[in-house]
Coordinates of N, CA and C and ligand atoms in Angstrom, one line a residue:
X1 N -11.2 55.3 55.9 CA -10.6 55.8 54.7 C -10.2 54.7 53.8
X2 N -10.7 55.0 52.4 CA -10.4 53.7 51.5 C -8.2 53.9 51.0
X3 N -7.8 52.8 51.6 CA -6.5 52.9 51.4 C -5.9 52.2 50.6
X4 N -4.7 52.8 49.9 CA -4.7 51.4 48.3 C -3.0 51.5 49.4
X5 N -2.6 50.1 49.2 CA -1.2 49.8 49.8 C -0.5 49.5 48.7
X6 N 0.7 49.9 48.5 CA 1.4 49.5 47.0 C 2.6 48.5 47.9
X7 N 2.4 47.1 47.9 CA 3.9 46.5 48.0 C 3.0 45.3 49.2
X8 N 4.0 44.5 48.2 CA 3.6 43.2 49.5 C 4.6 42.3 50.2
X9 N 5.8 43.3 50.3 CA 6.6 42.8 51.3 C 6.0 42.3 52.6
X10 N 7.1 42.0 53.6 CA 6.7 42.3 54.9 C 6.0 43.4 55.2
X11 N 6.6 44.6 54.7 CA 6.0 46.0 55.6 C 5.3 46.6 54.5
X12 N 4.3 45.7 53.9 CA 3.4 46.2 53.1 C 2.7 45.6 53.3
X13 N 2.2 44.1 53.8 CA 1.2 43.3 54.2 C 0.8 43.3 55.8
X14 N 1.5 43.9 56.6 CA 2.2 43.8 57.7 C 1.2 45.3 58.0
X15 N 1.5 46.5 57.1 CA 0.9 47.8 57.5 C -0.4 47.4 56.6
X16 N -0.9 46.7 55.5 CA -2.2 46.3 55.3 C -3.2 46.5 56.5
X17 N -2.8 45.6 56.9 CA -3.3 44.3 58.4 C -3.7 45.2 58.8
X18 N -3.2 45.9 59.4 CA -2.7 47.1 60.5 C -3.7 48.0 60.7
X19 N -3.9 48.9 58.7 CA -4.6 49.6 59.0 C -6.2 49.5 58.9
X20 N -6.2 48.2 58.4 CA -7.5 47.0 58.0 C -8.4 47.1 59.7
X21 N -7.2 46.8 61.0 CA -8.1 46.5 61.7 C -8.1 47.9 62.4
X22 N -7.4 48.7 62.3 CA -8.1 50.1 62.5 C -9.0 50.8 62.1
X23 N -9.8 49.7 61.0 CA -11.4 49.9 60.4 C -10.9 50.8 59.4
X24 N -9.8 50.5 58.4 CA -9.9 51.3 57.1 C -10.3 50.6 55.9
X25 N -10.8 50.8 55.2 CA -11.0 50.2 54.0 C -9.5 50.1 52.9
X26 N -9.1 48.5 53.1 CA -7.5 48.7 52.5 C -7.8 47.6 51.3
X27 N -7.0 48.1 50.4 CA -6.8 46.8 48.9 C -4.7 47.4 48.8
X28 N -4.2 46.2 48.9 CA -2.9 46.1 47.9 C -2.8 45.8 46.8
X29 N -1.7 46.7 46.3 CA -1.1 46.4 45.2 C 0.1 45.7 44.4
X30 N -0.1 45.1 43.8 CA 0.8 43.9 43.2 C 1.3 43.9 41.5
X31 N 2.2 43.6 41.1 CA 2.3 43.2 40.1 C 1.0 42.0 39.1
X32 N 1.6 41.2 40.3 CA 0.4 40.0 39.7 C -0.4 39.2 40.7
X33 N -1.2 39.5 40.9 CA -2.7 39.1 42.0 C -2.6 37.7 42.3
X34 N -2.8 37.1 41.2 CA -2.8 35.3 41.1 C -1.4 35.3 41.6
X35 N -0.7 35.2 41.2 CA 1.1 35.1 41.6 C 1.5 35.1 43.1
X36 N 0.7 36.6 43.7 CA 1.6 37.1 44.6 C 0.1 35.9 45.9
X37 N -1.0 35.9 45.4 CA -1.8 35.4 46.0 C -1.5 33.9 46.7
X38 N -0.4 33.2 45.5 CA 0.1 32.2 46.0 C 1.2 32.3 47.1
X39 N 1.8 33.0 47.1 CA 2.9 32.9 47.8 C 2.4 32.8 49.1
X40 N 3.7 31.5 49.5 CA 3.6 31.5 51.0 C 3.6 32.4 52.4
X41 N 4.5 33.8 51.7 CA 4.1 34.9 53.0 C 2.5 35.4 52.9
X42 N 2.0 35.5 51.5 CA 0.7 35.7 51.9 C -0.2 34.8 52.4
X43 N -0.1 33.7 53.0 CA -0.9 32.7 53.6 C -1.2 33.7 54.7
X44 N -3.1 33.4 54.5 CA -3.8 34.0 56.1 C -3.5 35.4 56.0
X45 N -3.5 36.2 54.9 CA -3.4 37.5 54.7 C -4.9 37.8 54.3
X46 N -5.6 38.4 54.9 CA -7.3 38.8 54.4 C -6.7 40.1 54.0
X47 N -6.2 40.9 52.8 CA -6.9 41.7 52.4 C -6.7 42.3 51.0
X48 N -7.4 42.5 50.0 CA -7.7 41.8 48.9 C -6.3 42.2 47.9
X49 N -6.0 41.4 46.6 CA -4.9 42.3 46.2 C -5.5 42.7 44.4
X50 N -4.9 43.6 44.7 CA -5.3 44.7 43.1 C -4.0 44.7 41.9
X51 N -4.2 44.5 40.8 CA -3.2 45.0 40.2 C -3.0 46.7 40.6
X52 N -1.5 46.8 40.5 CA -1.1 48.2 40.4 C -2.0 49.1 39.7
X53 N -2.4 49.3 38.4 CA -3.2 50.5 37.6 C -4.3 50.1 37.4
X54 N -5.2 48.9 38.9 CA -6.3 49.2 39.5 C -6.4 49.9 41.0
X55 N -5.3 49.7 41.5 CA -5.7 49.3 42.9 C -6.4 51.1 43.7
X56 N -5.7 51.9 43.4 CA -5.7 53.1 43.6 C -6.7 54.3 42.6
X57 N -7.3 53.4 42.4 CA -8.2 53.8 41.7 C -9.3 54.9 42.5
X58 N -9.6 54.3 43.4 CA -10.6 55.0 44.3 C -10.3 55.4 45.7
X59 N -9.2 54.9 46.0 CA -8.3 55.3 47.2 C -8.0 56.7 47.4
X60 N -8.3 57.4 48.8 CA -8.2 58.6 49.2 C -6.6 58.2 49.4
X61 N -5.8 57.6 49.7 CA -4.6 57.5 50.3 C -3.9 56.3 49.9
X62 N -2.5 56.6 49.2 CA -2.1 55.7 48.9 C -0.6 55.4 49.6
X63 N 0.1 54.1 49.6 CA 1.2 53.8 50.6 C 1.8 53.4 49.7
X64 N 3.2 54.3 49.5 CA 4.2 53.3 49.3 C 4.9 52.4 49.7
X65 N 4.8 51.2 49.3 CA 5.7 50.1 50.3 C 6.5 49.0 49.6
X66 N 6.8 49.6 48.8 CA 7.9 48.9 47.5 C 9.4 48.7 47.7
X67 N 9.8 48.4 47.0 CA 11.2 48.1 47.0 C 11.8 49.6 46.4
X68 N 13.1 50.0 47.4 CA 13.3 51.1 47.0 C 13.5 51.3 45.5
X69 N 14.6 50.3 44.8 CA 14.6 50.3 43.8 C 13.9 50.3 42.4
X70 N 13.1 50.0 43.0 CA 11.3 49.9 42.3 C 10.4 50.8 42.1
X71 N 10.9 51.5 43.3 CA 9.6 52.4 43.3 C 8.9 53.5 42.9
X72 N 10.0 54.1 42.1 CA 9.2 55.0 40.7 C 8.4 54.2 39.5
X73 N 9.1 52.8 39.2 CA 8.6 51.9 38.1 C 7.0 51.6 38.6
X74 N 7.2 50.9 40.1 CA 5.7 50.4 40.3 C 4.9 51.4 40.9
X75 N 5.2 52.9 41.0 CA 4.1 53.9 41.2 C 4.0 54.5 39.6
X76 N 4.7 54.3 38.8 CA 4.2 54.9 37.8 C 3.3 53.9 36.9
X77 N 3.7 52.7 37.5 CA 2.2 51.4 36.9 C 1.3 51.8 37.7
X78 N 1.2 52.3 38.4 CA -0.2 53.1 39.5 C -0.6 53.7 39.2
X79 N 0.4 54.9 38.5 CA -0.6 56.1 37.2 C -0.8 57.3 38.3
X80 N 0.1 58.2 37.2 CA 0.0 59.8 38.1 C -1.7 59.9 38.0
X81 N -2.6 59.5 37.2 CA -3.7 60.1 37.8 C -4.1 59.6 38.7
X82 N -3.9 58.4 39.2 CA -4.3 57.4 40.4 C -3.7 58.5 41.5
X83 N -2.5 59.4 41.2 CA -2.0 59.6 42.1 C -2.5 61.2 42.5
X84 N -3.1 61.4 41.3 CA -2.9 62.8 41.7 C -3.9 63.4 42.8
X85 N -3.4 64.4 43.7 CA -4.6 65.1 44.4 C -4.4 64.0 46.2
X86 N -4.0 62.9 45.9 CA -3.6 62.2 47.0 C -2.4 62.4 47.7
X87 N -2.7 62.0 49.1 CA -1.5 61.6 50.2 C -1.0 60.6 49.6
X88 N 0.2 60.6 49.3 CA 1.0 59.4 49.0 C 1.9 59.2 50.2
X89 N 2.1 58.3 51.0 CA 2.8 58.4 52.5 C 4.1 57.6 51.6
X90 N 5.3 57.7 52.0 CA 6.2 57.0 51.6 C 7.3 56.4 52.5
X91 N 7.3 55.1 52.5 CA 7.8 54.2 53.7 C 9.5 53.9 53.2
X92 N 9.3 54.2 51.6 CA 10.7 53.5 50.8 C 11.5 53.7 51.8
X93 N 12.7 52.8 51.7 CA 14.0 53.3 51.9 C 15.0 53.3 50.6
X94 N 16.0 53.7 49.8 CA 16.6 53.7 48.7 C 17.9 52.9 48.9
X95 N 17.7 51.7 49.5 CA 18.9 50.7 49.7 C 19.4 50.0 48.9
X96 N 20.8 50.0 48.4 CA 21.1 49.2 46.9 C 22.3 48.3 47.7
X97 N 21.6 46.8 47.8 CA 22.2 45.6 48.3 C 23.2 45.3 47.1
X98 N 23.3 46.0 45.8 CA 24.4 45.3 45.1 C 25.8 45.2 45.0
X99 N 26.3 45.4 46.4 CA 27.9 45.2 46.3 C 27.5 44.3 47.9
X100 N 26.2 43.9 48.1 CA 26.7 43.3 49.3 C 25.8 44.0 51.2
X101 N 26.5 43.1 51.5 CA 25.5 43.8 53.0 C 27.2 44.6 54.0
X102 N 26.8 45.8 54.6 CA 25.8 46.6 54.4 C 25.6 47.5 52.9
X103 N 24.1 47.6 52.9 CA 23.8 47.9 51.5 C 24.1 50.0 51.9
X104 N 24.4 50.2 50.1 CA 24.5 51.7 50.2 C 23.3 52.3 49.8
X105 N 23.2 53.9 49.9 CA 22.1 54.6 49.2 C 22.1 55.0 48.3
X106 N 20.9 55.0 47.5 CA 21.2 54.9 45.7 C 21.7 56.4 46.0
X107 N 20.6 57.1 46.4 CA 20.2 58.7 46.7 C 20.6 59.3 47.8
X108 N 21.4 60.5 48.5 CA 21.7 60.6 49.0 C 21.9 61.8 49.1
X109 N 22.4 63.5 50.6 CA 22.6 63.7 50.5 C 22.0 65.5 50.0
X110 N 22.0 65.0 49.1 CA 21.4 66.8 47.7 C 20.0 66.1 47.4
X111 N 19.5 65.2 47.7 CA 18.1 64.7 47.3 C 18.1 63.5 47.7
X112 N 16.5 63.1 47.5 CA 15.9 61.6 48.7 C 15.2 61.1 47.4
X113 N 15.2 59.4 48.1 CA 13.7 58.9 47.2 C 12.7 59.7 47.6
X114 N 12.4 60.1 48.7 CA 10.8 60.9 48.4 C 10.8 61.8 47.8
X115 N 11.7 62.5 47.2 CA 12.4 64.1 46.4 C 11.9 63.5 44.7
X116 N 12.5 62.4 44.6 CA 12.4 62.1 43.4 C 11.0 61.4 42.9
X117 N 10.6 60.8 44.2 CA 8.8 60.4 44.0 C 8.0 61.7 43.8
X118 N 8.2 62.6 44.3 CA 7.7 64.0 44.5 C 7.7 64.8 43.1
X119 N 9.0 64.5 43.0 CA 9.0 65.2 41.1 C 8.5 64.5 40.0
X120 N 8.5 63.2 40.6 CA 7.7 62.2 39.2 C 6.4 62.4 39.4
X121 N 5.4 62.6 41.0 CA 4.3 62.3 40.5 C 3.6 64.0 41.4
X122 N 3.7 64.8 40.6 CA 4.3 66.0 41.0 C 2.5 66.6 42.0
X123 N 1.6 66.1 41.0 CA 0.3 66.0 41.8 C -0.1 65.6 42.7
X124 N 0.8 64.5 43.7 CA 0.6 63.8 44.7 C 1.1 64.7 46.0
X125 N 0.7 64.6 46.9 CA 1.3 65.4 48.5 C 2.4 63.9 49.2
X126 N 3.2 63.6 48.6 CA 4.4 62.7 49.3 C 4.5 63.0 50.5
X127 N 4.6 62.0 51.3 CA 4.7 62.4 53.1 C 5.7 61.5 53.8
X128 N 7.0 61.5 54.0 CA 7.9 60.4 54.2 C 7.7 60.6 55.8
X129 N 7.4 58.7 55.9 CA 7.4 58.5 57.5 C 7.6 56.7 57.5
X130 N 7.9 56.4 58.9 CA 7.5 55.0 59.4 C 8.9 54.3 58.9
X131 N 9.8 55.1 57.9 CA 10.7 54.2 56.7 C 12.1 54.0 58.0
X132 N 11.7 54.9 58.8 CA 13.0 54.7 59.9 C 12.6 53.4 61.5
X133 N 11.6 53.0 61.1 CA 11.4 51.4 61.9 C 11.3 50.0 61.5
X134 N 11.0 49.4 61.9 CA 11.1 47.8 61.5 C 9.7 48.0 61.0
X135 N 8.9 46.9 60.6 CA 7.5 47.3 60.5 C 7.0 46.8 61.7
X136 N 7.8 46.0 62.0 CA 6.5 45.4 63.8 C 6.5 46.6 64.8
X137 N 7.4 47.3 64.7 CA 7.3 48.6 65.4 C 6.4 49.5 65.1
X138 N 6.6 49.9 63.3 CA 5.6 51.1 62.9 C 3.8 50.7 63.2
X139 N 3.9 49.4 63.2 CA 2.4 49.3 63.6 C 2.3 48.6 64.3
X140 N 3.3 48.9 66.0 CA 2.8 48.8 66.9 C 4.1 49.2 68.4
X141 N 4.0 50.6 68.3 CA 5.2 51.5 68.8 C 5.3 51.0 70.1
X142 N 4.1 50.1 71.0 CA 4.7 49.7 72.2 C 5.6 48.4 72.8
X143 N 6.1 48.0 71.1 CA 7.6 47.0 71.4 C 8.9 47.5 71.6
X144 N 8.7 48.7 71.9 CA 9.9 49.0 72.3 C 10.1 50.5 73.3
X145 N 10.4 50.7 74.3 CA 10.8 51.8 75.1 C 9.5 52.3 75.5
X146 N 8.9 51.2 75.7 CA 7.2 51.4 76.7 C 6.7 52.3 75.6
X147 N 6.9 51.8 73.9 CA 6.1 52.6 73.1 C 6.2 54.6 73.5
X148 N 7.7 55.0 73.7 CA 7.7 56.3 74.2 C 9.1 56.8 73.4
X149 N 9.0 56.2 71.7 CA 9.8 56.4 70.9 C 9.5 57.7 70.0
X150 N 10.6 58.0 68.9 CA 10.3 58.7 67.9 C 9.9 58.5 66.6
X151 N 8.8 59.0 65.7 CA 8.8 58.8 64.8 C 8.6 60.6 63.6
X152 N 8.7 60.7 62.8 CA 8.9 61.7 62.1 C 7.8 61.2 61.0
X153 N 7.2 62.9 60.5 CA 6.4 63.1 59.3 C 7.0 64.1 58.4
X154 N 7.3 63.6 57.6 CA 8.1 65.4 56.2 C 6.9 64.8 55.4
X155 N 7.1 66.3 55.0 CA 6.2 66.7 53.8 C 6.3 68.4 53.3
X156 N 5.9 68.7 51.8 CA 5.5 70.0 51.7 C 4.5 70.7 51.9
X157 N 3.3 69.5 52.2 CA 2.3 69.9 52.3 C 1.6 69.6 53.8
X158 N 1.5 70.8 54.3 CA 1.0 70.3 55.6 C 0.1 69.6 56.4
X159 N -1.2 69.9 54.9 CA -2.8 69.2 55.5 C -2.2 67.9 55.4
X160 N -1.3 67.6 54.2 CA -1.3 66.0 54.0 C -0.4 65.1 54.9
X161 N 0.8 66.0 55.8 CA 1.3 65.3 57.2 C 0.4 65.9 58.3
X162 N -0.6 66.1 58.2 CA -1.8 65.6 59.5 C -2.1 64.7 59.1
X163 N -2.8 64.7 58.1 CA -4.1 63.2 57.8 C -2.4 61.8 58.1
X164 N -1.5 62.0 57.7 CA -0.4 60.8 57.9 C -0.2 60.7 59.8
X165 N -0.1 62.1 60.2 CA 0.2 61.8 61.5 C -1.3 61.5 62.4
X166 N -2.1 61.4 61.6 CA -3.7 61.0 62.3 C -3.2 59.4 62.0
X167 N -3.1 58.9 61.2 CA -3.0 57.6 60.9 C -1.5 56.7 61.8
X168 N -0.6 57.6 62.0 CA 0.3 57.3 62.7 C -0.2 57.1 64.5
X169 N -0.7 57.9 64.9 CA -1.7 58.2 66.2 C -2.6 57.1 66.2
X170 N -3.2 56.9 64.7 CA -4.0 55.4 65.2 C -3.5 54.2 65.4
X171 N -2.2 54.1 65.0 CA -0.7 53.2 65.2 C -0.4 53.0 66.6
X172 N -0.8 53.8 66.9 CA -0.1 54.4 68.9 C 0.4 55.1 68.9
X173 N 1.2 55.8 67.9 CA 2.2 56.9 67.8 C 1.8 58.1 68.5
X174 N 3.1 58.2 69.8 CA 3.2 59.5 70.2 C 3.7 60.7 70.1
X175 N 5.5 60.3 70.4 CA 6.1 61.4 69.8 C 6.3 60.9 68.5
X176 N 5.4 62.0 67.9 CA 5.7 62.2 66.4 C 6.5 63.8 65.9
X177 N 8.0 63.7 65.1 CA 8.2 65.1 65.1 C 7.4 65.6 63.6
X178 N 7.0 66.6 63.6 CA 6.4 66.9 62.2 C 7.8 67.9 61.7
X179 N 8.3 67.4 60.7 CA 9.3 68.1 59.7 C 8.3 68.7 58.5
X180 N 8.6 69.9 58.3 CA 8.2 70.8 57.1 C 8.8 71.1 55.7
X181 N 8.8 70.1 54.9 CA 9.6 70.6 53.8 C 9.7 68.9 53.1
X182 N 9.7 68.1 52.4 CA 9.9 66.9 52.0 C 11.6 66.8 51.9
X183 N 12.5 67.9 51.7 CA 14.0 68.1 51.8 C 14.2 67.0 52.8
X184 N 13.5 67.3 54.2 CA 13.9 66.8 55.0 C 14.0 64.8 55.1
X185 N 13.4 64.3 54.1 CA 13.5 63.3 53.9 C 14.5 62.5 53.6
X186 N 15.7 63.7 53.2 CA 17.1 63.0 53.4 C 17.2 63.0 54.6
X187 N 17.5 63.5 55.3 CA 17.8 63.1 56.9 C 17.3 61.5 56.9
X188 N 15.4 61.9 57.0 CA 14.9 60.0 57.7 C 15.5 59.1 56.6
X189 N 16.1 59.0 55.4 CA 16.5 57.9 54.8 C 18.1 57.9 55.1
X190 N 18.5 58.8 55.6 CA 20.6 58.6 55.8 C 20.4 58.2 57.3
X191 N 19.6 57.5 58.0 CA 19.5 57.2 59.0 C 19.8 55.5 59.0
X192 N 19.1 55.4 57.7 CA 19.6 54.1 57.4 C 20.9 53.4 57.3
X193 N 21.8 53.9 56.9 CA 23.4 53.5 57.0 C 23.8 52.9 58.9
X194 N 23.1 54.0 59.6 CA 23.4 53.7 61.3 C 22.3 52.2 61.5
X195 N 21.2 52.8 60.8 CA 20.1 51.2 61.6 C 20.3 50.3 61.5
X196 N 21.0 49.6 59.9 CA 21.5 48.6 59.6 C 22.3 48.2 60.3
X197 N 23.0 48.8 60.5 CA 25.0 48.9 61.3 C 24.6 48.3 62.3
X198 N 23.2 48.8 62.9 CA 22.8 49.0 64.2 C 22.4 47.4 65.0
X199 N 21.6 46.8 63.7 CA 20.5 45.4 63.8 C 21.6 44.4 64.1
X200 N 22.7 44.0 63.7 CA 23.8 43.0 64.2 C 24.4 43.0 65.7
X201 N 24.9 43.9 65.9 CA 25.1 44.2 67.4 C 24.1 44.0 68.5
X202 N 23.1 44.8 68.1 CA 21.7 44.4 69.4 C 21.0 43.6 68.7
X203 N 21.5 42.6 67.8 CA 20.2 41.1 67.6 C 19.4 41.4 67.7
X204 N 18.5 42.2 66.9 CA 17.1 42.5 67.1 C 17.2 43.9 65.6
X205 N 15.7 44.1 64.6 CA 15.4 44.9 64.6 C 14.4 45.9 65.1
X206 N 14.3 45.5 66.2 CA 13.1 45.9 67.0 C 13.7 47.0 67.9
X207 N 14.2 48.2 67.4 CA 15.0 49.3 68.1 C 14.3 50.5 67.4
X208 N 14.7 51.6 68.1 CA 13.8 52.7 67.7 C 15.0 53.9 68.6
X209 N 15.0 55.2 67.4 CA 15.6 56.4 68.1 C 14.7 56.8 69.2
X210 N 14.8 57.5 70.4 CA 14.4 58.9 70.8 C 14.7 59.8 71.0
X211 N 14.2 60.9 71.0 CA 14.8 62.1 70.6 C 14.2 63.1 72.2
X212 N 15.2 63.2 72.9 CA 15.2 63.5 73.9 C 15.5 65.0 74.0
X213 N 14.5 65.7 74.4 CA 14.8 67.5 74.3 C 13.6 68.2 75.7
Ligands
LIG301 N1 10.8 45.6 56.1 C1 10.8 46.6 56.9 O1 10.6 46.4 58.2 C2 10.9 48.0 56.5 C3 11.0 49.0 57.4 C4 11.1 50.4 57.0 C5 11.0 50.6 55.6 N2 11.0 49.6 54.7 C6 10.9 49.9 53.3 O2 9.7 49.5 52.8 C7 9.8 49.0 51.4 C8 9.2 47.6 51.3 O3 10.1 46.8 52.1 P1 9.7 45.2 52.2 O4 10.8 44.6 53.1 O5 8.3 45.1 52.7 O6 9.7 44.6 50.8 P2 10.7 44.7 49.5 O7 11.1 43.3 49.2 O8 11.7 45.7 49.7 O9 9.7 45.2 48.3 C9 8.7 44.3 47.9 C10 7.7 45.0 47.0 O10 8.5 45.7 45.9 C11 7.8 45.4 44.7 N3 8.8 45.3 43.6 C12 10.0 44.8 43.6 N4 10.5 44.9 42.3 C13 9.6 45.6 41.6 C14 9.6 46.0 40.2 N5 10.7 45.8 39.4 N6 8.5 46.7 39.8 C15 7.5 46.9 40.6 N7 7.4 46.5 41.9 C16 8.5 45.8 42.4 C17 7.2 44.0 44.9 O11 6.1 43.9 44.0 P3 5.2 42.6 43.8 O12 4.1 42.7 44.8 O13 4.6 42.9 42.4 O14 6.1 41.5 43.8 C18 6.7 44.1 46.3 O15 5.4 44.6 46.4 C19 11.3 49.1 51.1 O16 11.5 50.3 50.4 C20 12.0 49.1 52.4 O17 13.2 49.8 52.4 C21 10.9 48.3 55.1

């Protein structure tokens, strides 16, 4: 599947990789190609990077993996037509570090970043997942609990959380819960207040819920 990745954080170069060698056809997206090309986290990164309102151009599937704060601005340099008629998977989390660590949620509650991605790019199938792990976990679930963790898909649209939970499955993902409704994407983003809390205590982000029933 040709995949456009928006974000070149960690858990945007990180899920690149990932789904590169699961034989997909991947290009990232960036502000600025030359720029981001230099930077020392992308050393020994093979996979190619696009301006934003190219990259998604031809992509069946596009990832968000932006800064929460960002992420209406640099999906709307992506261009609702880029967007429209696509899976848009959404990893955001809506974390606002500005008073300090631990950070709060911009959005919370009565509506989610993926609620608000969903109304801006109203043609896209938003699918919120993966945003409740580290990324060394989401692409590659057997660092932690013999890989016999949880992970979650919302969406409103159904066909578009299969093709995410096919892509999740090629991750290793087992238990996956499929949630119906993108609502539910408050839930996986107010998880975040506990994860954070969570990473100091057990020195490690490398933890994962399960959901035991
Ligand atoms: N790190 C993890 O393990 C993890 C786990 C779960 C979920 N998440 C979520 O995944 C997302 C990415 O996290 P991250 O840690 O990889 O990186 P990050 O530092 O949160 O975000 C980096 C990306 O945001 C873009 N960006 C920042 N400001 C921008 C602006 N004003 N306009 C357009 N783009 C802007 C950057 O664009 P340029 O490329 O142009 O610089 C870059 O691609 C976040 O929402 C985070 O909460 C992360």
């Amino acid at each position: 599947m040709r995949i456009a990745v928006i974000g070149t954080g960690v858990f945007g170069r990180t899920l690149a990789q990932a789904l590169q060698r699961a034989g997909h056809d991947v290009a990232v997206g960036t502000r600025d190609p030359g720029e981001t090309s230099q930077r020392e986290d992308w050393l020994g990164v093979d996979v190619p990077l696009q301006q934003l309102a190219v990259v998604a151009g031809d992509a069946e599937l596009v990832v968000n993996a932006t800064n929460g704060g960002a992420s209406l601005a640099a999906l709307g340099e992506v261009g609702s037509d880029h967007l429209a008629g696509k899976v848009l998977l959404d990893v955001s989390n809506p974390l606002d570090f500005s008073q300090g660590f631990p950070p709060t949620l911009s959005v919370k509650d009565t509506d989610s970043l993926a609620e608000q991605i969903q109304r801006a790019f109203p043609d896209a199938k938003v699918v919120k997942a993966l945003n409740t792990v580290t990324v060394s976990v989401a692409v590659d679930p057997g660092l932690v609990g013999n890989g016999d963790t949880t992970v979650f898909a919302a969406s409103d649209d159904a066909e578009a959380r299969e093709v995410v939970i096919e892509l999740l499955r090629e991750l290793g993902w087992v238990d996956i819960i499929e949630l119906d409704g993108l609502s539910n994407a408050r839930g996986l983003e107010m998880w975040l207040p506990l994860w954070v809390r969570l990473m100091g205590p057990l020195g490690t982000a490398e933890f994962n819920l399960k959901i035991v029933r």
